[in-house]
Coordinates of C-alpha atoms in Angstrom, one line a residue:
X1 CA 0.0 0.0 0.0
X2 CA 1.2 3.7 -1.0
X3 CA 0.0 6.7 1.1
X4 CA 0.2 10.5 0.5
X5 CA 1.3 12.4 3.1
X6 CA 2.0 15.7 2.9
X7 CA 4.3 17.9 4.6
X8 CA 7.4 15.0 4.9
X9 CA 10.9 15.8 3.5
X10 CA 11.2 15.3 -0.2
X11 CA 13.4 12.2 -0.5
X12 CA 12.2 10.9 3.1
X13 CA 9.4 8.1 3.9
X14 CA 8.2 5.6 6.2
X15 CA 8.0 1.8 6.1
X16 CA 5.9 -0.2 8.1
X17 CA 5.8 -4.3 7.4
X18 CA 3.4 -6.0 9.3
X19 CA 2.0 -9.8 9.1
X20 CA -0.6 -8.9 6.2
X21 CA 0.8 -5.8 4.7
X22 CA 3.3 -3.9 3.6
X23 CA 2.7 0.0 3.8
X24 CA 5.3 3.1 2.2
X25 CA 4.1 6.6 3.5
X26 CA 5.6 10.0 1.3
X27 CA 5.2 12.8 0.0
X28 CA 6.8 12.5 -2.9
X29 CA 8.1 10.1 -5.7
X30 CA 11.5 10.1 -4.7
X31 CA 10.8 8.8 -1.3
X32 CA 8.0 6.5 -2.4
X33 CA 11.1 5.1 -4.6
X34 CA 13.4 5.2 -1.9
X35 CA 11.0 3.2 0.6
X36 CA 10.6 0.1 -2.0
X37 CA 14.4 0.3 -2.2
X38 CA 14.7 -0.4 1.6
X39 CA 11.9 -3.4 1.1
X40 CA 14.4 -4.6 -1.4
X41 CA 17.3 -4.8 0.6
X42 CA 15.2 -6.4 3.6
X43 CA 14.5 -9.6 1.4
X44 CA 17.1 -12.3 1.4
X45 CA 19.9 -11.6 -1.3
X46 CA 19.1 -15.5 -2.7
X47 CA 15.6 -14.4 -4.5
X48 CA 18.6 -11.8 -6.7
X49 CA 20.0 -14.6 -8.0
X50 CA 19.2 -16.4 -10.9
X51 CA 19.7 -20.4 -9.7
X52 CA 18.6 -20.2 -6.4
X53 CA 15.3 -17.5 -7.3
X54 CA 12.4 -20.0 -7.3
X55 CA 13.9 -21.7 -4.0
X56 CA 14.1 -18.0 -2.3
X57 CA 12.2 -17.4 0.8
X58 CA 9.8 -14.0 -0.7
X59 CA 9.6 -12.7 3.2
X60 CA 11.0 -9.8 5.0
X61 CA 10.8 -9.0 8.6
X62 CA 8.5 -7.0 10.1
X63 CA 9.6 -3.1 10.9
X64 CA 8.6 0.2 11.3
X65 CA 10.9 2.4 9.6
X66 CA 10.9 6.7 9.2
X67 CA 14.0 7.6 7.5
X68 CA 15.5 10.8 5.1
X69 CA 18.7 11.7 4.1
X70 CA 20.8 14.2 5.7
X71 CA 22.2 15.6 2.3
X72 CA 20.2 16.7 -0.9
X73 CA 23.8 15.8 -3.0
X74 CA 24.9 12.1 -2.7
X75 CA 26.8 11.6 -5.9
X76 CA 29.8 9.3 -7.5
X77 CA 31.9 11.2 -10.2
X78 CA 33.2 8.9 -12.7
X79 CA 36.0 9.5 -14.9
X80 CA 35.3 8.0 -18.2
X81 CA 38.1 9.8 -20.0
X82 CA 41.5 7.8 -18.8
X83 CA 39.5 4.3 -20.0
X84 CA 35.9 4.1 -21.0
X85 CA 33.0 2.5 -19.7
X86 CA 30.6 0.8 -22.4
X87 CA 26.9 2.4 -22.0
X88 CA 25.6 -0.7 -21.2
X89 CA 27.5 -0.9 -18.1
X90 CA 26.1 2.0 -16.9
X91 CA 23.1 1.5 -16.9
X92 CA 23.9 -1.5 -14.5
X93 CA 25.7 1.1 -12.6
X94 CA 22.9 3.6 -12.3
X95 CA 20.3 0.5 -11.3
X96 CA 22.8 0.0 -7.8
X97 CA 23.2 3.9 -7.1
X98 CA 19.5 3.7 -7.2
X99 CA 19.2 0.5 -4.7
X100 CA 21.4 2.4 -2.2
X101 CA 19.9 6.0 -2.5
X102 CA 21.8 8.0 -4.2
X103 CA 20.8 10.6 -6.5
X104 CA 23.4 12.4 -8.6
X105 CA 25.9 10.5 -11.1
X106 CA 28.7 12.9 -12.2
X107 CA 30.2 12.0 -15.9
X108 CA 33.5 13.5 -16.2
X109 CA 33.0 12.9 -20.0
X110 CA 36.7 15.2 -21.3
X111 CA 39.8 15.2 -20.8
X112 CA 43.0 15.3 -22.0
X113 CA 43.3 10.9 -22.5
X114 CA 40.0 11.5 -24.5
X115 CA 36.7 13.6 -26.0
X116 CA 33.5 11.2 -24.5
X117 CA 30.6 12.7 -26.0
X118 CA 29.4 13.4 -29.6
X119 CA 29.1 17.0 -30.8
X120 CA 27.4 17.6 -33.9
X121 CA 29.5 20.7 -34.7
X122 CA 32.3 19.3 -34.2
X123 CA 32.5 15.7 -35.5
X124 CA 36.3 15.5 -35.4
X125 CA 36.3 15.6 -31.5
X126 CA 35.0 12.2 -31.8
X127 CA 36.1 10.8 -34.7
X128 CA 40.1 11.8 -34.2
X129 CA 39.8 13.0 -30.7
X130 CA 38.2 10.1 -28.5
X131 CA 41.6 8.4 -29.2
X132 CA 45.0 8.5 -28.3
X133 CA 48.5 5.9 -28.6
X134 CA 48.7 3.8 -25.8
X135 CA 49.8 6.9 -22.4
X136 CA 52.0 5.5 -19.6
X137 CA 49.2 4.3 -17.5
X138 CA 47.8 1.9 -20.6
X139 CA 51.5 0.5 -21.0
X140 CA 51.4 -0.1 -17.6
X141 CA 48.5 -1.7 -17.7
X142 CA 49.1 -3.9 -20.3
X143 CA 52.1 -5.1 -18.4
X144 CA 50.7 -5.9 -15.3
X145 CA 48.3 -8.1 -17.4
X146 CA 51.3 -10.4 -18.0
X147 CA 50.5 -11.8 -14.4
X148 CA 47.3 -10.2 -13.4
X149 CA 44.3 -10.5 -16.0
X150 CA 42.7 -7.6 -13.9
X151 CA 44.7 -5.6 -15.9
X152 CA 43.5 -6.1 -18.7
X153 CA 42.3 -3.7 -21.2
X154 CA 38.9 -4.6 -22.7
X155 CA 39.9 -5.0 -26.3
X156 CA 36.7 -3.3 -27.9
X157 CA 38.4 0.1 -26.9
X158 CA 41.8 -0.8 -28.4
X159 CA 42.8 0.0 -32.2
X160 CA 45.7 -1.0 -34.0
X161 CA 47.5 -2.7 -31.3
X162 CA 48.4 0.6 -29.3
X163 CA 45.8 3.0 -29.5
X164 CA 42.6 3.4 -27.2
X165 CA 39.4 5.1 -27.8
X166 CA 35.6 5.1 -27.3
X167 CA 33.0 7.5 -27.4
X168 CA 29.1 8.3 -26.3
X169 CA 26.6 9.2 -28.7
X170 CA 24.0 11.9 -27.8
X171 CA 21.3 9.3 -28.6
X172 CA 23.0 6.9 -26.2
X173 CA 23.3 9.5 -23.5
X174 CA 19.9 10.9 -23.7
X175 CA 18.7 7.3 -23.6
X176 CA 20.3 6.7 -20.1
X177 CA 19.6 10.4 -19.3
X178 CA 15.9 8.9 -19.2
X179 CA 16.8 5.7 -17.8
X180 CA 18.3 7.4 -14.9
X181 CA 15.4 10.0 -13.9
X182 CA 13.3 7.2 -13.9
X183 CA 15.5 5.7 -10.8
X184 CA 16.2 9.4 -9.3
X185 CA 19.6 10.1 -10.1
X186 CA 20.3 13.3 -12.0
X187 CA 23.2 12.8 -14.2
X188 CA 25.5 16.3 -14.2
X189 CA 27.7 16.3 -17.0
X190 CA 31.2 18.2 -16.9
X191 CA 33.2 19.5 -20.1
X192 CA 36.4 20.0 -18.1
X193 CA 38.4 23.5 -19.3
X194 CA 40.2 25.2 -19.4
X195 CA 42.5 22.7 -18.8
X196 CA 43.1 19.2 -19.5
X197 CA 41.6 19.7 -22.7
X198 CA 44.4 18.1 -24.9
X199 CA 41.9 15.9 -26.8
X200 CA 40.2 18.7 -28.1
X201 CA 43.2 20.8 -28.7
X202 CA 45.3 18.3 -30.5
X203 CA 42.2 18.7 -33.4
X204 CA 41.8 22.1 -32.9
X205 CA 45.6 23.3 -32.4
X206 CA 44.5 27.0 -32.7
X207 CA 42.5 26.6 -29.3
X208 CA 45.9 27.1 -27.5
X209 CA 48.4 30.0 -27.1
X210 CA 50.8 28.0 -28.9
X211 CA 49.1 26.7 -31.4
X212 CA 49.5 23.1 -30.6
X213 CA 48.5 20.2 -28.0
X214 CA 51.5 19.8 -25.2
X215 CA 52.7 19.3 -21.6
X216 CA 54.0 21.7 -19.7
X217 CA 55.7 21.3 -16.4
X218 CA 52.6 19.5 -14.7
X219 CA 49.8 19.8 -16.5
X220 CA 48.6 20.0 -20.1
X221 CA 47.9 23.0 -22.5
X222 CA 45.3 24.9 -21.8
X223 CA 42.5 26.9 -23.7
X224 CA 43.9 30.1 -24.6
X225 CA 41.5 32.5 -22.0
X226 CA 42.3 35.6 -24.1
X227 CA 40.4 34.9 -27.9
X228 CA 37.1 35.3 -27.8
X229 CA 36.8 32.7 -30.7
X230 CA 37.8 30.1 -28.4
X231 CA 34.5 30.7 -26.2
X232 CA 32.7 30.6 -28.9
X233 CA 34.0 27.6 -29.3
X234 CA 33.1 26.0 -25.7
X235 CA 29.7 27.5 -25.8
X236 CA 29.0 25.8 -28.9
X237 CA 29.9 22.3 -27.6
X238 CA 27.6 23.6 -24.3
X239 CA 24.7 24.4 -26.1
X240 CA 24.5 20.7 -27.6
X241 CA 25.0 19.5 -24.1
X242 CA 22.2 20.9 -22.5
X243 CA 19.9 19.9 -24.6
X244 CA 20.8 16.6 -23.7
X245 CA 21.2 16.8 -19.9
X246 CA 18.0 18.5 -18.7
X247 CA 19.6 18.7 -14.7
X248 CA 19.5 22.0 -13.1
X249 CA 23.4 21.5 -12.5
X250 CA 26.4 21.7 -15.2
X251 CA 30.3 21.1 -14.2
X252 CA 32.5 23.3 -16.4
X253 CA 36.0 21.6 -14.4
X254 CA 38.8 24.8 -14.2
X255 CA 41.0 22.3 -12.6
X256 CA 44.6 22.1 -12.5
X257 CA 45.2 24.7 -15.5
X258 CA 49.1 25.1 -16.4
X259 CA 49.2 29.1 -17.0
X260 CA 52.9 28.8 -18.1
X261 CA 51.9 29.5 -21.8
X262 CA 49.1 32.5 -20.4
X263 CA 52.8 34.1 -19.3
X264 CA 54.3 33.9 -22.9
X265 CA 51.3 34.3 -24.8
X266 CA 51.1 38.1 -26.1
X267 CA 47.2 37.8 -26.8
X268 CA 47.3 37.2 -22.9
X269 CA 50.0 39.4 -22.0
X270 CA 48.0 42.7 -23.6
X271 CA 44.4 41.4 -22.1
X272 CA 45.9 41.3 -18.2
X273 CA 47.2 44.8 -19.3
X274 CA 44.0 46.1 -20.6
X275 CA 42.4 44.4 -17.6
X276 CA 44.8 45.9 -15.0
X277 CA 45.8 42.2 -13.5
X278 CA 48.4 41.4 -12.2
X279 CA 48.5 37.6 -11.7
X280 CA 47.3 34.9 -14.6
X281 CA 45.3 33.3 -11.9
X282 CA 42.8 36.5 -12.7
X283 CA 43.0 35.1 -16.4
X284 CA 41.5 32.1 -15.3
X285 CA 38.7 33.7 -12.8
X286 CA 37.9 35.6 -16.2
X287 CA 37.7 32.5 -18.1
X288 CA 35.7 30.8 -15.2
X289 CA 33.4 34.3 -15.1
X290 CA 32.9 34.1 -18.3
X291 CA 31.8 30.3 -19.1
X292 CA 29.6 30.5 -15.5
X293 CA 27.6 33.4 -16.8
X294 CA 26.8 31.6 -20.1
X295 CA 25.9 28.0 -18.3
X296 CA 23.3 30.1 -16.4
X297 CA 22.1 31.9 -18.9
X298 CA 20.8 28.4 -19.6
X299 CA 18.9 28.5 -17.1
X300 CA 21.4 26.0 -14.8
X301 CA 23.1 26.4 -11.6
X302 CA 27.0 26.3 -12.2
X303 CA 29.3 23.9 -11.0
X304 CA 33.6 23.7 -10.7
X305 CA 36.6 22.2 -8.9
X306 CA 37.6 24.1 -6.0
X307 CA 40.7 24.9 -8.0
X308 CA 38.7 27.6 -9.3
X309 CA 38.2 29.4 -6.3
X310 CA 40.0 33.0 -5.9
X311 CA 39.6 34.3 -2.6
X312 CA 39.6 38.1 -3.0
X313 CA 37.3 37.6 -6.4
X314 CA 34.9 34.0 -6.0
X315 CA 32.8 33.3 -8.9
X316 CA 29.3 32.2 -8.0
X317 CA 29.7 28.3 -8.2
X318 CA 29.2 25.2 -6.3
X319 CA 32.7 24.3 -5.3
X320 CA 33.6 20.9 -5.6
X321 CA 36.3 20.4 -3.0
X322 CA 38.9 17.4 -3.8
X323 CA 42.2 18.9 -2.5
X324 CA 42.6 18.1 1.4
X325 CA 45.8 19.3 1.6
X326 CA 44.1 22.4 1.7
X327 CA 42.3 21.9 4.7
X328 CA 41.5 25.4 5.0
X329 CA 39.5 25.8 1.4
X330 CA 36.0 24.6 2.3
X331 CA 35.9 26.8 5.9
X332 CA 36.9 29.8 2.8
X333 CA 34.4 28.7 0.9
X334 CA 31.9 28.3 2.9
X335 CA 31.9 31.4 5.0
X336 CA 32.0 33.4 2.4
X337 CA 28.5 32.1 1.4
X338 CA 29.0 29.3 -1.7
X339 CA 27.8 26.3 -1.4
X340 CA 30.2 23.3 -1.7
X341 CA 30.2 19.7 -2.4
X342 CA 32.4 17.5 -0.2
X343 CA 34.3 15.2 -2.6
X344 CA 38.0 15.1 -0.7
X345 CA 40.5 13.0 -1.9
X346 CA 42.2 10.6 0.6
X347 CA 38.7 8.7 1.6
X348 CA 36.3 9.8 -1.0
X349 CA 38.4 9.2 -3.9
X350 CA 37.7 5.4 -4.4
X351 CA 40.3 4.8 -7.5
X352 CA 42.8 4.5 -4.5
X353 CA 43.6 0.8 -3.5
X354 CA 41.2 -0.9 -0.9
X355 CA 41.5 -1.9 2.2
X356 CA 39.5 -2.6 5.3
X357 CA 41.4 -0.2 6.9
X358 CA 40.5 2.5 4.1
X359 CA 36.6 1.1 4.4
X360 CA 36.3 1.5 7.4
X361 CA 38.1 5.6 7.6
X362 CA 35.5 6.1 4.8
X363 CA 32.3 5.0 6.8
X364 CA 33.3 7.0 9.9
X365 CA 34.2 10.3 8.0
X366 CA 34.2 13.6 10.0
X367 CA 34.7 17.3 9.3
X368 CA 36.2 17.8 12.5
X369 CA 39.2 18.1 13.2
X370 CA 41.0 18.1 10.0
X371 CA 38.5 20.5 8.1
X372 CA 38.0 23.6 10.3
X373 CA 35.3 26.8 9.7
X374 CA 33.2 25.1 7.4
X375 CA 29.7 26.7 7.7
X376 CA 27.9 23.2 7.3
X377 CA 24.2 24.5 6.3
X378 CA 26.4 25.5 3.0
X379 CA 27.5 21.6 2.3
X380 CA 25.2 20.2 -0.5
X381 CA 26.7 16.6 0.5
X382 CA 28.8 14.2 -0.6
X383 CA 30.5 12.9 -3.6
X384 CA 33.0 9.7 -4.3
X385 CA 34.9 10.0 -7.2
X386 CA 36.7 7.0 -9.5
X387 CA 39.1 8.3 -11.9
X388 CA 40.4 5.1 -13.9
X389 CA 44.1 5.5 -15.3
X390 CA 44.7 2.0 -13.1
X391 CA 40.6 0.9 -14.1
X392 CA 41.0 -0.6 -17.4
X393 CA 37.9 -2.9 -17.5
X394 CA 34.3 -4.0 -15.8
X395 CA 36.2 -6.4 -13.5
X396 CA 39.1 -4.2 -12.1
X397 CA 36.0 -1.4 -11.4
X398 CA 34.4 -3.5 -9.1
X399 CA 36.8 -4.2 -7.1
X400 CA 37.7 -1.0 -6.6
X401 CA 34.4 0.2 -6.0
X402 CA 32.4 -2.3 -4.4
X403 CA 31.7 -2.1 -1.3
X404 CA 33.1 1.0 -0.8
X405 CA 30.3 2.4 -2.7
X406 CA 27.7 0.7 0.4
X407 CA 30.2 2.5 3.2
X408 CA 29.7 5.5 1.1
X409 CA 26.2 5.6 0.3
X410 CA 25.4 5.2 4.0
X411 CA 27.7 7.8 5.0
X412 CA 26.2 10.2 2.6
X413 CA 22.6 9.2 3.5
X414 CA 22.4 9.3 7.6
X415 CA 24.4 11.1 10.2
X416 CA 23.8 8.1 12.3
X417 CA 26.5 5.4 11.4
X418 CA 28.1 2.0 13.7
X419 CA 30.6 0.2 12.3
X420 CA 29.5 -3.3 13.8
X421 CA 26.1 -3.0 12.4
X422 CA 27.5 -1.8 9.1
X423 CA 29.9 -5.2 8.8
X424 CA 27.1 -7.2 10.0
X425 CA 24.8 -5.7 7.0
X426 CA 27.4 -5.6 4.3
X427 CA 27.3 -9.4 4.4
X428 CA 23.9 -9.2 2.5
X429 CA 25.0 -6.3 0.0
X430 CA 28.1 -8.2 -0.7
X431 CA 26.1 -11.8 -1.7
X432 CA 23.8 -9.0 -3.8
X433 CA 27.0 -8.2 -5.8
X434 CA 27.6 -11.8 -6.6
X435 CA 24.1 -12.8 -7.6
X436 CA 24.3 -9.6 -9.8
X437 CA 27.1 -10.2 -11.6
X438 CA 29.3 -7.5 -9.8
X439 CA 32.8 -7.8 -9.4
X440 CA 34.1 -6.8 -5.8
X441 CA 36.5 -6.7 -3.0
X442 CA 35.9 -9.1 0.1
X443 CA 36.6 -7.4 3.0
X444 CA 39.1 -9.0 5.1
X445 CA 36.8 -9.1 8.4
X446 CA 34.2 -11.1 6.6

């Protein structure tokens, strides 16, 4: 039975199973959706799997149950640039984000190891720009293969022997656009600039200051910040995106930009003189101004990395905070009145190599003490982010993710968390993964 009730928090409900019935109490879809997600996870993992389904025991126990999240943001970011992840996976993908109540899927679709997405004005980005020769982390890859088949790179992306490529068509994403509302996850897509956009550059060598796609001393090339042409560019590519992504939310990146060349570059050199700057870093916040104030002009609420944040001159973003070496950013950030989204990278960054000891720091997280002055009514939530230089397949993916992904989810969900309980339950999520056809990590405590 589904009842109405008004008044409760969006994404909240209440379950009650009793001998004869089962009822879900909300106020709106998302907790109605959320409330048969719980009844899901209270039958016995055996009806999930295919041999043992008909033999299942179909019971749960009876509960009462009122629960709602603590956070309207509870996102994963994945990188889909350093090695691609077939469509069809994802859509697995969404269905479990779904089952453990989260709501926003991040697709860092550029960057410089590769253009994701199709742009109709540009065709060359993917034709000649989703692929590159084999980088250091695929040759790495391919030789830790030699003794470890979890290294392998799925050979459907590979070309020629030695080069690696992939990309999304816009029917393809709009389908699991779709696909994904229908669950309640809102997919945010990011065009990262402007840095790491080498794959874009290496087609269109004029969108540099040099005229060319390179390295410099850390980081990649960037966009040239001081021809207009080159926005026009961008917002070209932009206004094909959001016809596809109907979210409120859009990720323009404006992380880790090498501004060597913005210091030779004479274009630049005479705009920070007409602009009175001092520092390329205002080139950037420029840049940044620029691109947010076109994203909301379509009518969408702007987002970036915290690398984008200039103290004595913030653009109006939602800062995506990753670098906890700067423990100090988010308490900035926040008291100066932008929201942020908590995505740091020791625990939250689950491309890192697991451990019990590294589940278990990422189910207990805290602000305090390592994260002073944050104004916490301005955190949107939480984020986990898998970037996949070291990810090459389906197989190596789930076991870094899973079941990191459960510690996560229920960190992002309630503030109240026990580790015990959380082992003892994990038991059933991780005989889910198996009947699903998920590849994992056993905890060692199991």
């Amino acid at each position: 039975s589904f009842v109405l009730q008004e008044g409760m928090p969006k994404e909240g409900y209440k379950l009650s199973v009793t001998p004869t019935l089962i009822t879900v109490t909300a106020s709106q879809p998302n907790g109605f959706f959320y409330g048969v997600q719980t009844i899901y996870q209270l039958l016995p993992p055996a009806v999930y799997g295919k041999e043992l389904k008909k033999k299942a025991d179909w019971s749960v126990p009876a509960v009462e149950i009122e629960d709602a999240p603590r956070f309207v943001h509870r996102g994963l970011m994945l990188d889909v640039c350093r090695h691609y992840a077939p469509i069809e996976y994802i859509y697995k993908f969404i269905d479990l984000l779904a089952m453990n109540k989260m709501n926003v899927f991040h697709w860092h679709l550029t960057d410089d190891q590769g253009w994701r997405i199709e742009v109709k004005k540009y065709p060359l980005l993917t034709q000649e720009g989703s692929w590159r020769d084999f980088d250091e982390y695929d040759k790495r890859c391919v030789e830790l293969s030699q003794q470890d088949y979890n290294y392998e790179i799925d050979p459907r992306f590979v070309r020629n022997g030695s080069q690696y490529g992939g990309h999304y068509t816009q029917e393809e994403m709009k389908g699991l656009v779709s696909y994904a509302l229908e669950r309640g996850i809102d997919i945010v897509p990011e065009i990262d600039m402007p840095g790491h956009f080498s794959a874009a550059i290496k087609v269109y060598p004029e969108l540099s200051c040099t005229g060319e796609a390179g390295w410099g001393e850390e980081f990649s090339y960037p966009i040239c910040p001081s021809r207009p042409e080159n926005y026009q560019f961008v917002q070209s590519i932009i206004d094909e995106m959001v016809e596809i992504f109907p979210s409120e939310y859009f990720h323009i990146g404006a992380d880790e930009v090498e501004k060597d060349n913005w210091e030779q570059c004479e274009v630049c050199q005479r705009l920070m003189q007409q602009e009175g700057y001092q520092k390329v870093d205002e080139l950037q916040n420029r840049f940044v101004k620029i691109m947010t104030n076109y994203v909301k002009g379509k009518g969408k609420k702007v987002m970036g990395w915290d690398d984008a944040f200039l103290e004595k001159e913030p653009q109006d973003l939602i800062y995506t905070y990753w670098r906890d070496w700067l423990p100090d950013q988010p308490g900035k950030i926040t008291q100066k009145g932008y929201p942020i989204i908590f995505m740091e990278w020791s625990r939250f960054y689950l491309s890192a190599t697991p451990s019990d000891e590294g589940l278990s720091s990422l189910y207990n997280f805290e602000f305090e003490p390592q994260f002073p002055g944050i104004v916490k009514q301005n955190v949107l939530g939480f984020q986990a982010c898998v970037w996949t230089e070291m990810i090459p397949n389906e197989r190596k993916f789930g076991q870094h993710v899973f079941p990191s992904l459960q510690a996560f989810s229920e960190l992002a969900w309630g503030s109240s968390r026990n580790w015990i309980d959380f082992t003892n339950r994990l038991k059933w999520h991780v005989k889910w993964l198996n009947a699903n056809g998920f590849y994992f990590t056993k905890p060692g405590f199991f």
